[in-house]
């Protein structure tokens, strides 16, 4: 029996042909001489394309205009652990607990505003979309690790709140990147860690493409 066009379209919804990545999660990963696509998804069933869009570019180009017209799927993923470390938020000596929390909350407010606009762009594009939580750092010093994880939780709470409100599914990277081998350094993922994330994200995109309409958490 010949498949009609509608059936053919439905059967291809789960095929990622062009992924638009909104965020800077890959900018600090050394892919060597390989293309990012080959590192993220070795030997794919179907050829695919990756376009990485810096959050500021998405905001500057009025959201949806920054997303390629031929994109088939969207992932929102920001390198939050690295960003928090380099921001200096964790380096200063707070005069009080309330002062430290206020500084973190102010930074989280700015972060949430940007993240909310990225979600708005994805919703406007109307493509299958996943949201990734921030990858935790993996510090050798226990006290530093506790402080970093606590700060990250505040930012991740903002991501979860925005994702639930938008009805988007979530890849919980705190549960995905849970082994020493997932990290190349204290704040950067290894190739193995990046592929681990890519595998979970790809499975999530396949599933929400086939069965849209409800928020799920993947890890």
JSON list of N, CA and C in Angstrom, two decimals, residues 97-165:
[
{"chain": "A", "resi": 97, "resn": "UNK", "atom": "N", "xyz": [24.38, 36.17, 55.14]},
{"chain": "A", "resi": 97, "resn": "UNK", "atom": "CA", "xyz": [23.69, 35.16, 54.33]},
{"chain": "A", "resi": 97, "resn": "UNK", "atom": "C", "xyz": [22.67, 35.83, 53.43]},
{"chain": "A", "resi": 98, "resn": "UNK", "atom": "N", "xyz": [21.94, 36.79, 53.98]},
{"chain": "A", "resi": 98, "resn": "UNK", "atom": "CA", "xyz": [20.92, 37.46, 53.16]},
{"chain": "A", "resi": 98, "resn": "UNK", "atom": "C", "xyz": [21.56, 38.23, 52.02]},
{"chain": "A", "resi": 99, "resn": "UNK", "atom": "N", "xyz": [22.74, 38.82, 52.25]},
{"chain": "A", "resi": 99, "resn": "UNK", "atom": "CA", "xyz": [23.43, 39.53, 51.17]},
{"chain": "A", "resi": 99, "resn": "UNK", "atom": "C", "xyz": [23.86, 38.60, 50.06]},
{"chain": "A", "resi": 100, "resn": "UNK", "atom": "N", "xyz": [24.36, 37.41, 50.43]},
{"chain": "A", "resi": 100, "resn": "UNK", "atom": "CA", "xyz": [24.78, 36.43, 49.43]},
{"chain": "A", "resi": 100, "resn": "UNK", "atom": "C", "xyz": [23.59, 35.94, 48.62]},
{"chain": "A", "resi": 101, "resn": "UNK", "atom": "N", "xyz": [22.49, 35.65, 49.31]},
{"chain": "A", "resi": 101, "resn": "UNK", "atom": "CA", "xyz": [21.30, 35.17, 48.61]},
{"chain": "A", "resi": 101, "resn": "UNK", "atom": "C", "xyz": [20.71, 36.25, 47.71]},
{"chain": "A", "resi": 102, "resn": "UNK", "atom": "N", "xyz": [20.78, 37.49, 48.17]},
{"chain": "A", "resi": 102, "resn": "UNK", "atom": "CA", "xyz": [20.27, 38.60, 47.35]},
{"chain": "A", "resi": 102, "resn": "UNK", "atom": "C", "xyz": [21.07, 38.74, 46.06]},
{"chain": "A", "resi": 103, "resn": "UNK", "atom": "N", "xyz": [22.40, 38.59, 46.16]},
{"chain": "A", "resi": 103, "resn": "UNK", "atom": "CA", "xyz": [23.25, 38.68, 44.96]},
{"chain": "A", "resi": 103, "resn": "UNK", "atom": "C", "xyz": [22.92, 37.56, 43.98]},
{"chain": "A", "resi": 104, "resn": "UNK", "atom": "N", "xyz": [22.76, 36.35, 44.52]},
{"chain": "A", "resi": 104, "resn": "UNK", "atom": "CA", "xyz": [22.41, 35.21, 43.66]},
{"chain": "A", "resi": 104, "resn": "UNK", "atom": "C", "xyz": [21.04, 35.40, 43.04]},
{"chain": "A", "resi": 105, "resn": "UNK", "atom": "N", "xyz": [20.09, 35.89, 43.81]},
{"chain": "A", "resi": 105, "resn": "UNK", "atom": "CA", "xyz": [18.74, 36.09, 43.29]},
{"chain": "A", "resi": 105, "resn": "UNK", "atom": "C", "xyz": [18.73, 37.14, 42.17]},
{"chain": "A", "resi": 106, "resn": "UNK", "atom": "N", "xyz": [19.52, 38.20, 42.35]},
{"chain": "A", "resi": 106, "resn": "UNK", "atom": "CA", "xyz": [19.60, 39.24, 41.31]},
{"chain": "A", "resi": 106, "resn": "UNK", "atom": "C", "xyz": [20.18, 38.67, 40.02]},
{"chain": "A", "resi": 107, "resn": "UNK", "atom": "N", "xyz": [21.24, 37.87, 40.15]},
{"chain": "A", "resi": 107, "resn": "UNK", "atom": "CA", "xyz": [21.83, 37.24, 38.97]},
{"chain": "A", "resi": 107, "resn": "UNK", "atom": "C", "xyz": [20.84, 36.26, 38.34]},
{"chain": "A", "resi": 108, "resn": "UNK", "atom": "N", "xyz": [20.10, 35.53, 39.18]},
{"chain": "A", "resi": 108, "resn": "UNK", "atom": "CA", "xyz": [19.12, 34.57, 38.66]},
{"chain": "A", "resi": 108, "resn": "UNK", "atom": "C", "xyz": [17.97, 35.28, 37.95]},
{"chain": "A", "resi": 109, "resn": "UNK", "atom": "N", "xyz": [17.60, 36.46, 38.43]},
{"chain": "A", "resi": 109, "resn": "UNK", "atom": "CA", "xyz": [16.55, 37.24, 37.78]},
{"chain": "A", "resi": 109, "resn": "UNK", "atom": "C", "xyz": [16.95, 37.58, 36.34]},
{"chain": "A", "resi": 110, "resn": "UNK", "atom": "N", "xyz": [18.20, 38.05, 36.17]},
{"chain": "A", "resi": 110, "resn": "UNK", "atom": "CA", "xyz": [18.70, 38.40, 34.84]},
{"chain": "A", "resi": 110, "resn": "UNK", "atom": "C", "xyz": [18.77, 37.17, 33.95]},
{"chain": "A", "resi": 111, "resn": "UNK", "atom": "N", "xyz": [19.23, 36.06, 34.53]},
{"chain": "A", "resi": 111, "resn": "UNK", "atom": "CA", "xyz": [19.31, 34.81, 33.79]},
{"chain": "A", "resi": 111, "resn": "UNK", "atom": "C", "xyz": [17.92, 34.35, 33.35]},
{"chain": "A", "resi": 112, "resn": "UNK", "atom": "N", "xyz": [16.96, 34.43, 34.25]},
{"chain": "A", "resi": 112, "resn": "UNK", "atom": "CA", "xyz": [15.61, 33.97, 33.93]},
{"chain": "A", "resi": 112, "resn": "UNK", "atom": "C", "xyz": [14.98, 34.80, 32.82]},
{"chain": "A", "resi": 113, "resn": "UNK", "atom": "N", "xyz": [15.26, 36.09, 32.81]},
{"chain": "A", "resi": 113, "resn": "UNK", "atom": "CA", "xyz": [14.72, 36.95, 31.76]},
{"chain": "A", "resi": 113, "resn": "UNK", "atom": "C", "xyz": [15.21, 36.50, 30.39]},
{"chain": "A", "resi": 114, "resn": "UNK", "atom": "N", "xyz": [16.50, 36.21, 30.29]},
{"chain": "A", "resi": 114, "resn": "UNK", "atom": "CA", "xyz": [17.06, 35.73, 29.03]},
{"chain": "A", "resi": 114, "resn": "UNK", "atom": "C", "xyz": [16.48, 34.37, 28.67]},
{"chain": "A", "resi": 115, "resn": "UNK", "atom": "N", "xyz": [16.43, 33.47, 29.65]},
{"chain": "A", "resi": 115, "resn": "UNK", "atom": "CA", "xyz": [15.92, 32.13, 29.40]},
{"chain": "A", "resi": 115, "resn": "UNK", "atom": "C", "xyz": [14.46, 32.17, 28.96]},
{"chain": "A", "resi": 116, "resn": "UNK", "atom": "N", "xyz": [13.69, 33.05, 29.58]},
{"chain": "A", "resi": 116, "resn": "UNK", "atom": "CA", "xyz": [12.29, 33.18, 29.20]},
{"chain": "A", "resi": 116, "resn": "UNK", "atom": "C", "xyz": [12.12, 33.62, 27.76]},
{"chain": "A", "resi": 117, "resn": "UNK", "atom": "N", "xyz": [13.01, 34.49, 27.29]},
{"chain": "A", "resi": 117, "resn": "UNK", "atom": "CA", "xyz": [12.92, 34.94, 25.90]},
{"chain": "A", "resi": 117, "resn": "UNK", "atom": "C", "xyz": [13.34, 33.84, 24.93]},
{"chain": "A", "resi": 118, "resn": "UNK", "atom": "N", "xyz": [14.28, 33.00, 25.34]},
{"chain": "A", "resi": 118, "resn": "UNK", "atom": "CA", "xyz": [14.65, 31.86, 24.49]},
{"chain": "A", "resi": 118, "resn": "UNK", "atom": "C", "xyz": [13.47, 30.89, 24.37]},
{"chain": "A", "resi": 119, "resn": "UNK", "atom": "N", "xyz": [12.78, 30.65, 25.47]},
{"chain": "A", "resi": 119, "resn": "UNK", "atom": "CA", "xyz": [11.59, 29.78, 25.44]},
{"chain": "A", "resi": 119, "resn": "UNK", "atom": "C", "xyz": [10.51, 30.41, 24.57]},
{"chain": "A", "resi": 120, "resn": "UNK", "atom": "N", "xyz": [10.35, 31.72, 24.67]},
{"chain": "A", "resi": 120, "resn": "UNK", "atom": "CA", "xyz": [9.35, 32.41, 23.84]},
{"chain": "A", "resi": 120, "resn": "UNK", "atom": "C", "xyz": [9.66, 32.24, 22.36]},
{"chain": "A", "resi": 121, "resn": "UNK", "atom": "N", "xyz": [10.94, 32.30, 22.00]},
{"chain": "A", "resi": 121, "resn": "UNK", "atom": "CA", "xyz": [11.34, 32.11, 20.60]},
{"chain": "A", "resi": 121, "resn": "UNK", "atom": "C", "xyz": [11.01, 30.71, 20.13]},
{"chain": "A", "resi": 122, "resn": "UNK", "atom": "N", "xyz": [11.28, 29.72, 20.99]},
{"chain": "A", "resi": 122, "resn": "UNK", "atom": "CA", "xyz": [10.99, 28.33, 20.62]},
{"chain": "A", "resi": 122, "resn": "UNK", "atom": "C", "xyz": [9.49, 28.11, 20.45]},
{"chain": "A", "resi": 123, "resn": "UNK", "atom": "N", "xyz": [8.69, 28.67, 21.35]},
{"chain": "A", "resi": 123, "resn": "UNK", "atom": "CA", "xyz": [7.24, 28.53, 21.25]},
{"chain": "A", "resi": 123, "resn": "UNK", "atom": "C", "xyz": [6.71, 29.21, 20.00]},
{"chain": "A", "resi": 124, "resn": "UNK", "atom": "N", "xyz": [7.30, 30.35, 19.66]},
{"chain": "A", "resi": 124, "resn": "UNK", "atom": "CA", "xyz": [6.88, 31.06, 18.46]},
{"chain": "A", "resi": 124, "resn": "UNK", "atom": "C", "xyz": [7.20, 30.27, 17.21]},
{"chain": "A", "resi": 125, "resn": "UNK", "atom": "N", "xyz": [8.33, 29.55, 17.23]},
{"chain": "A", "resi": 125, "resn": "UNK", "atom": "CA", "xyz": [8.70, 28.73, 16.07]},
{"chain": "A", "resi": 125, "resn": "UNK", "atom": "C", "xyz": [7.80, 27.51, 15.94]},
{"chain": "A", "resi": 126, "resn": "UNK", "atom": "N", "xyz": [7.23, 27.04, 17.05]},
{"chain": "A", "resi": 126, "resn": "UNK", "atom": "CA", "xyz": [6.29, 25.93, 16.99]},
{"chain": "A", "resi": 126, "resn": "UNK", "atom": "C", "xyz": [6.93, 24.58, 16.69]},
{"chain": "A", "resi": 127, "resn": "UNK", "atom": "N", "xyz": [8.22, 24.42, 17.02]},
{"chain": "A", "resi": 127, "resn": "UNK", "atom": "CA", "xyz": [8.93, 23.17, 16.75]},
{"chain": "A", "resi": 127, "resn": "UNK", "atom": "C", "xyz": [9.06, 22.34, 18.03]},
{"chain": "A", "resi": 128, "resn": "UNK", "atom": "N", "xyz": [9.23, 21.02, 17.90]},
{"chain": "A", "resi": 128, "resn": "UNK", "atom": "CA", "xyz": [9.49, 20.20, 19.09]},
{"chain": "A", "resi": 128, "resn": "UNK", "atom": "C", "xyz": [10.71, 20.75, 19.83]},
{"chain": "A", "resi": 129, "resn": "UNK", "atom": "N", "xyz": [10.54, 21.01, 21.12]},
{"chain": "A", "resi": 129, "resn": "UNK", "atom": "CA", "xyz": [11.57, 21.70, 21.90]},
{"chain": "A", "resi": 129, "resn": "UNK", "atom": "C", "xyz": [11.80, 21.03, 23.24]},
{"chain": "A", "resi": 130, "resn": "UNK", "atom": "N", "xyz": [13.06, 20.92, 23.62]},
{"chain": "A", "resi": 130, "resn": "UNK", "atom": "CA", "xyz": [13.42, 20.48, 24.97]},
{"chain": "A", "resi": 130, "resn": "UNK", "atom": "C", "xyz": [14.21, 21.58, 25.66]},
{"chain": "A", "resi": 131, "resn": "UNK", "atom": "N", "xyz": [14.13, 21.59, 26.98]},
{"chain": "A", "resi": 131, "resn": "UNK", "atom": "CA", "xyz": [14.87, 22.52, 27.81]},
{"chain": "A", "resi": 131, "resn": "UNK", "atom": "C", "xyz": [15.82, 21.71, 28.68]},
{"chain": "A", "resi": 132, "resn": "UNK", "atom": "N", "xyz": [17.08, 22.13, 28.75]},
{"chain": "A", "resi": 132, "resn": "UNK", "atom": "CA", "xyz": [18.08, 21.42, 29.56]},
{"chain": "A", "resi": 132, "resn": "UNK", "atom": "C", "xyz": [18.39, 22.22, 30.82]},
{"chain": "A", "resi": 133, "resn": "UNK", "atom": "N", "xyz": [18.46, 21.53, 31.95]},
{"chain": "A", "resi": 133, "resn": "UNK", "atom": "CA", "xyz": [18.94, 22.19, 33.15]},
{"chain": "A", "resi": 133, "resn": "UNK", "atom": "C", "xyz": [20.44, 22.42, 33.03]},
{"chain": "A", "resi": 134, "resn": "UNK", "atom": "N", "xyz": [20.99, 23.17, 33.96]},
{"chain": "A", "resi": 134, "resn": "UNK", "atom": "CA", "xyz": [22.41, 23.50, 33.90]},
{"chain": "A", "resi": 134, "resn": "UNK", "atom": "C", "xyz": [23.25, 22.33, 34.39]},
{"chain": "A", "resi": 135, "resn": "UNK", "atom": "N", "xyz": [24.36, 22.10, 33.69]},
{"chain": "A", "resi": 135, "resn": "UNK", "atom": "CA", "xyz": [25.27, 21.01, 34.08]},
{"chain": "A", "resi": 135, "resn": "UNK", "atom": "C", "xyz": [26.00, 21.41, 35.36]},
{"chain": "A", "resi": 136, "resn": "UNK", "atom": "N", "xyz": [26.02, 20.54, 36.36]},
{"chain": "A", "resi": 136, "resn": "UNK", "atom": "CA", "xyz": [26.74, 20.88, 37.60]},
{"chain": "A", "resi": 136, "resn": "UNK", "atom": "C", "xyz": [28.24, 20.82, 37.40]},
{"chain": "A", "resi": 137, "resn": "UNK", "atom": "N", "xyz": [28.95, 21.62, 38.18]},
{"chain": "A", "resi": 137, "resn": "UNK", "atom": "CA", "xyz": [30.41, 21.51, 38.19]},
{"chain": "A", "resi": 137, "resn": "UNK", "atom": "C", "xyz": [30.79, 20.29, 39.02]},
{"chain": "A", "resi": 138, "resn": "UNK", "atom": "N", "xyz": [32.06, 19.92, 38.97]},
{"chain": "A", "resi": 138, "resn": "UNK", "atom": "CA", "xyz": [32.53, 18.76, 39.74]},
{"chain": "A", "resi": 138, "resn": "UNK", "atom": "C", "xyz": [33.86, 19.13, 40.40]},
{"chain": "A", "resi": 139, "resn": "UNK", "atom": "N", "xyz": [33.77, 19.87, 41.48]},
{"chain": "A", "resi": 139, "resn": "UNK", "atom": "CA", "xyz": [34.96, 20.37, 42.16]},
{"chain": "A", "resi": 139, "resn": "UNK", "atom": "C", "xyz": [35.54, 19.32, 43.10]},
{"chain": "A", "resi": 140, "resn": "UNK", "atom": "N", "xyz": [36.85, 19.29, 43.17]},
{"chain": "A", "resi": 140, "resn": "UNK", "atom": "CA", "xyz": [37.52, 18.34, 44.05]},
{"chain": "A", "resi": 140, "resn": "UNK", "atom": "C", "xyz": [37.34, 18.73, 45.51]},
{"chain": "A", "resi": 141, "resn": "UNK", "atom": "N", "xyz": [37.32, 20.03, 45.78]},
{"chain": "A", "resi": 141, "resn": "UNK", "atom": "CA", "xyz": [37.17, 20.51, 47.15]},
{"chain": "A", "resi": 141, "resn": "UNK", "atom": "C", "xyz": [35.69, 20.46, 47.55]},
{"chain": "A", "resi": 142, "resn": "UNK", "atom": "N", "xyz": [35.39, 19.72, 48.60]},
{"chain": "A", "resi": 142, "resn": "UNK", "atom": "CA", "xyz": [34.00, 19.47, 48.99]},
{"chain": "A", "resi": 142, "resn": "UNK", "atom": "C", "xyz": [33.23, 20.75, 49.30]},
{"chain": "A", "resi": 143, "resn": "UNK", "atom": "N", "xyz": [33.86, 21.70, 49.99]},
{"chain": "A", "resi": 143, "resn": "UNK", "atom": "CA", "xyz": [33.15, 22.93, 50.36]},
{"chain": "A", "resi": 143, "resn": "UNK", "atom": "C", "xyz": [32.81, 23.76, 49.12]},
{"chain": "A", "resi": 144, "resn": "UNK", "atom": "N", "xyz": [33.75, 23.81, 48.17]},
{"chain": "A", "resi": 144, "resn": "UNK", "atom": "CA", "xyz": [33.51, 24.54, 46.92]},
{"chain": "A", "resi": 144, "resn": "UNK", "atom": "C", "xyz": [32.39, 23.87, 46.13]},
{"chain": "A", "resi": 145, "resn": "UNK", "atom": "N", "xyz": [32.38, 22.54, 46.12]},
{"chain": "A", "resi": 145, "resn": "UNK", "atom": "CA", "xyz": [31.34, 21.81, 45.41]},
{"chain": "A", "resi": 145, "resn": "UNK", "atom": "C", "xyz": [29.96, 22.09, 46.00]},
{"chain": "A", "resi": 146, "resn": "UNK", "atom": "N", "xyz": [29.87, 22.13, 47.31]},
{"chain": "A", "resi": 146, "resn": "UNK", "atom": "CA", "xyz": [28.59, 22.40, 47.96]},
{"chain": "A", "resi": 146, "resn": "UNK", "atom": "C", "xyz": [28.07, 23.79, 47.61]},
{"chain": "A", "resi": 147, "resn": "UNK", "atom": "N", "xyz": [28.98, 24.77, 47.66]},
{"chain": "A", "resi": 147, "resn": "UNK", "atom": "CA", "xyz": [28.59, 26.15, 47.36]},
{"chain": "A", "resi": 147, "resn": "UNK", "atom": "C", "xyz": [28.13, 26.27, 45.91]},
{"chain": "A", "resi": 148, "resn": "UNK", "atom": "N", "xyz": [28.90, 25.68, 44.98]},
{"chain": "A", "resi": 148, "resn": "UNK", "atom": "CA", "xyz": [28.56, 25.74, 43.56]},
{"chain": "A", "resi": 148, "resn": "UNK", "atom": "C", "xyz": [27.22, 25.06, 43.28]},
{"chain": "A", "resi": 149, "resn": "UNK", "atom": "N", "xyz": [27.00, 23.90, 43.90]},
{"chain": "A", "resi": 149, "resn": "UNK", "atom": "CA", "xyz": [25.75, 23.16, 43.68]},
{"chain": "A", "resi": 149, "resn": "UNK", "atom": "C", "xyz": [24.56, 23.93, 44.23]},
{"chain": "A", "resi": 150, "resn": "UNK", "atom": "N", "xyz": [24.74, 24.60, 45.36]},
{"chain": "A", "resi": 150, "resn": "UNK", "atom": "CA", "xyz": [23.66, 25.40, 45.93]},
{"chain": "A", "resi": 150, "resn": "UNK", "atom": "C", "xyz": [23.30, 26.58, 45.04]},
{"chain": "A", "resi": 151, "resn": "UNK", "atom": "N", "xyz": [24.33, 27.25, 44.52]},
{"chain": "A", "resi": 151, "resn": "UNK", "atom": "CA", "xyz": [24.08, 28.37, 43.61]},
{"chain": "A", "resi": 151, "resn": "UNK", "atom": "C", "xyz": [23.38, 27.90, 42.35]},
{"chain": "A", "resi": 152, "resn": "UNK", "atom": "N", "xyz": [23.84, 26.78, 41.83]},
{"chain": "A", "resi": 152, "resn": "UNK", "atom": "CA", "xyz": [23.26, 26.25, 40.59]},
{"chain": "A", "resi": 152, "resn": "UNK", "atom": "C", "xyz": [21.78, 25.89, 40.78]},
{"chain": "A", "resi": 153, "resn": "UNK", "atom": "N", "xyz": [21.44, 25.42, 41.97]},
{"chain": "A", "resi": 153, "resn": "UNK", "atom": "CA", "xyz": [20.05, 25.04, 42.24]},
{"chain": "A", "resi": 153, "resn": "UNK", "atom": "C", "xyz": [19.11, 26.23, 42.09]},
{"chain": "A", "resi": 154, "resn": "UNK", "atom": "N", "xyz": [19.57, 27.42, 42.45]},
{"chain": "A", "resi": 154, "resn": "UNK", "atom": "CA", "xyz": [18.74, 28.61, 42.32]},
{"chain": "A", "resi": 154, "resn": "UNK", "atom": "C", "xyz": [18.45, 28.91, 40.86]},
{"chain": "A", "resi": 155, "resn": "UNK", "atom": "N", "xyz": [19.48, 28.78, 40.02]},
{"chain": "A", "resi": 155, "resn": "UNK", "atom": "CA", "xyz": [19.30, 29.01, 38.59]},
{"chain": "A", "resi": 155, "resn": "UNK", "atom": "C", "xyz": [18.44, 27.91, 37.96]},
{"chain": "A", "resi": 156, "resn": "UNK", "atom": "N", "xyz": [18.67, 26.67, 38.36]},
{"chain": "A", "resi": 156, "resn": "UNK", "atom": "CA", "xyz": [17.88, 25.57, 37.79]},
{"chain": "A", "resi": 156, "resn": "UNK", "atom": "C", "xyz": [16.41, 25.67, 38.18]},
{"chain": "A", "resi": 157, "resn": "UNK", "atom": "N", "xyz": [16.14, 26.19, 39.37]},
{"chain": "A", "resi": 157, "resn": "UNK", "atom": "CA", "xyz": [14.75, 26.40, 39.77]},
{"chain": "A", "resi": 157, "resn": "UNK", "atom": "C", "xyz": [14.04, 27.33, 38.80]},
{"chain": "A", "resi": 158, "resn": "UNK", "atom": "N", "xyz": [14.75, 28.36, 38.33]},
{"chain": "A", "resi": 158, "resn": "UNK", "atom": "CA", "xyz": [14.16, 29.30, 37.37]},
{"chain": "A", "resi": 158, "resn": "UNK", "atom": "C", "xyz": [13.88, 28.60, 36.04]},
{"chain": "A", "resi": 159, "resn": "UNK", "atom": "N", "xyz": [14.80, 27.72, 35.62]},
{"chain": "A", "resi": 159, "resn": "UNK", "atom": "CA", "xyz": [14.60, 26.98, 34.36]},
{"chain": "A", "resi": 159, "resn": "UNK", "atom": "C", "xyz": [13.37, 26.09, 34.47]},
{"chain": "A", "resi": 160, "resn": "UNK", "atom": "N", "xyz": [13.28, 25.33, 35.56]},
{"chain": "A", "resi": 160, "resn": "UNK", "atom": "CA", "xyz": [12.16, 24.40, 35.73]},
{"chain": "A", "resi": 160, "resn": "UNK", "atom": "C", "xyz": [10.83, 25.16, 35.76]},
{"chain": "A", "resi": 161, "resn": "UNK", "atom": "N", "xyz": [10.81, 26.27, 36.45]},
{"chain": "A", "resi": 161, "resn": "UNK", "atom": "CA", "xyz": [9.58, 27.06, 36.54]},
{"chain": "A", "resi": 161, "resn": "UNK", "atom": "C", "xyz": [9.13, 27.54, 35.17]},
{"chain": "A", "resi": 162, "resn": "UNK", "atom": "N", "xyz": [10.06, 28.05, 34.40]},
{"chain": "A", "resi": 162, "resn": "UNK", "atom": "CA", "xyz": [9.73, 28.54, 33.05]},
{"chain": "A", "resi": 162, "resn": "UNK", "atom": "C", "xyz": [9.31, 27.39, 32.12]},
{"chain": "A", "resi": 163, "resn": "UNK", "atom": "N", "xyz": [10.01, 26.26, 32.22]},
{"chain": "A", "resi": 163, "resn": "UNK", "atom": "CA", "xyz": [9.69, 25.11, 31.37]},
{"chain": "A", "resi": 163, "resn": "UNK", "atom": "C", "xyz": [8.31, 24.56, 31.67]},
{"chain": "A", "resi": 164, "resn": "UNK", "atom": "N", "xyz": [7.99, 24.41, 32.95]},
{"chain": "A", "resi": 164, "resn": "UNK", "atom": "CA", "xyz": [6.67, 23.90, 33.33]},
{"chain": "A", "resi": 164, "resn": "UNK", "atom": "C", "xyz": [5.57, 24.85, 32.86]},
{"chain": "A", "resi": 165, "resn": "UNK", "atom": "N", "xyz": [5.81, 26.15, 33.03]},
{"chain": "A", "resi": 165, "resn": "UNK", "atom": "CA", "xyz": [4.80, 27.14, 32.62]},
{"chain": "A", "resi": 165, "resn": "UNK", "atom": "C", "xyz": [4.54, 27.09, 31.12]}
]
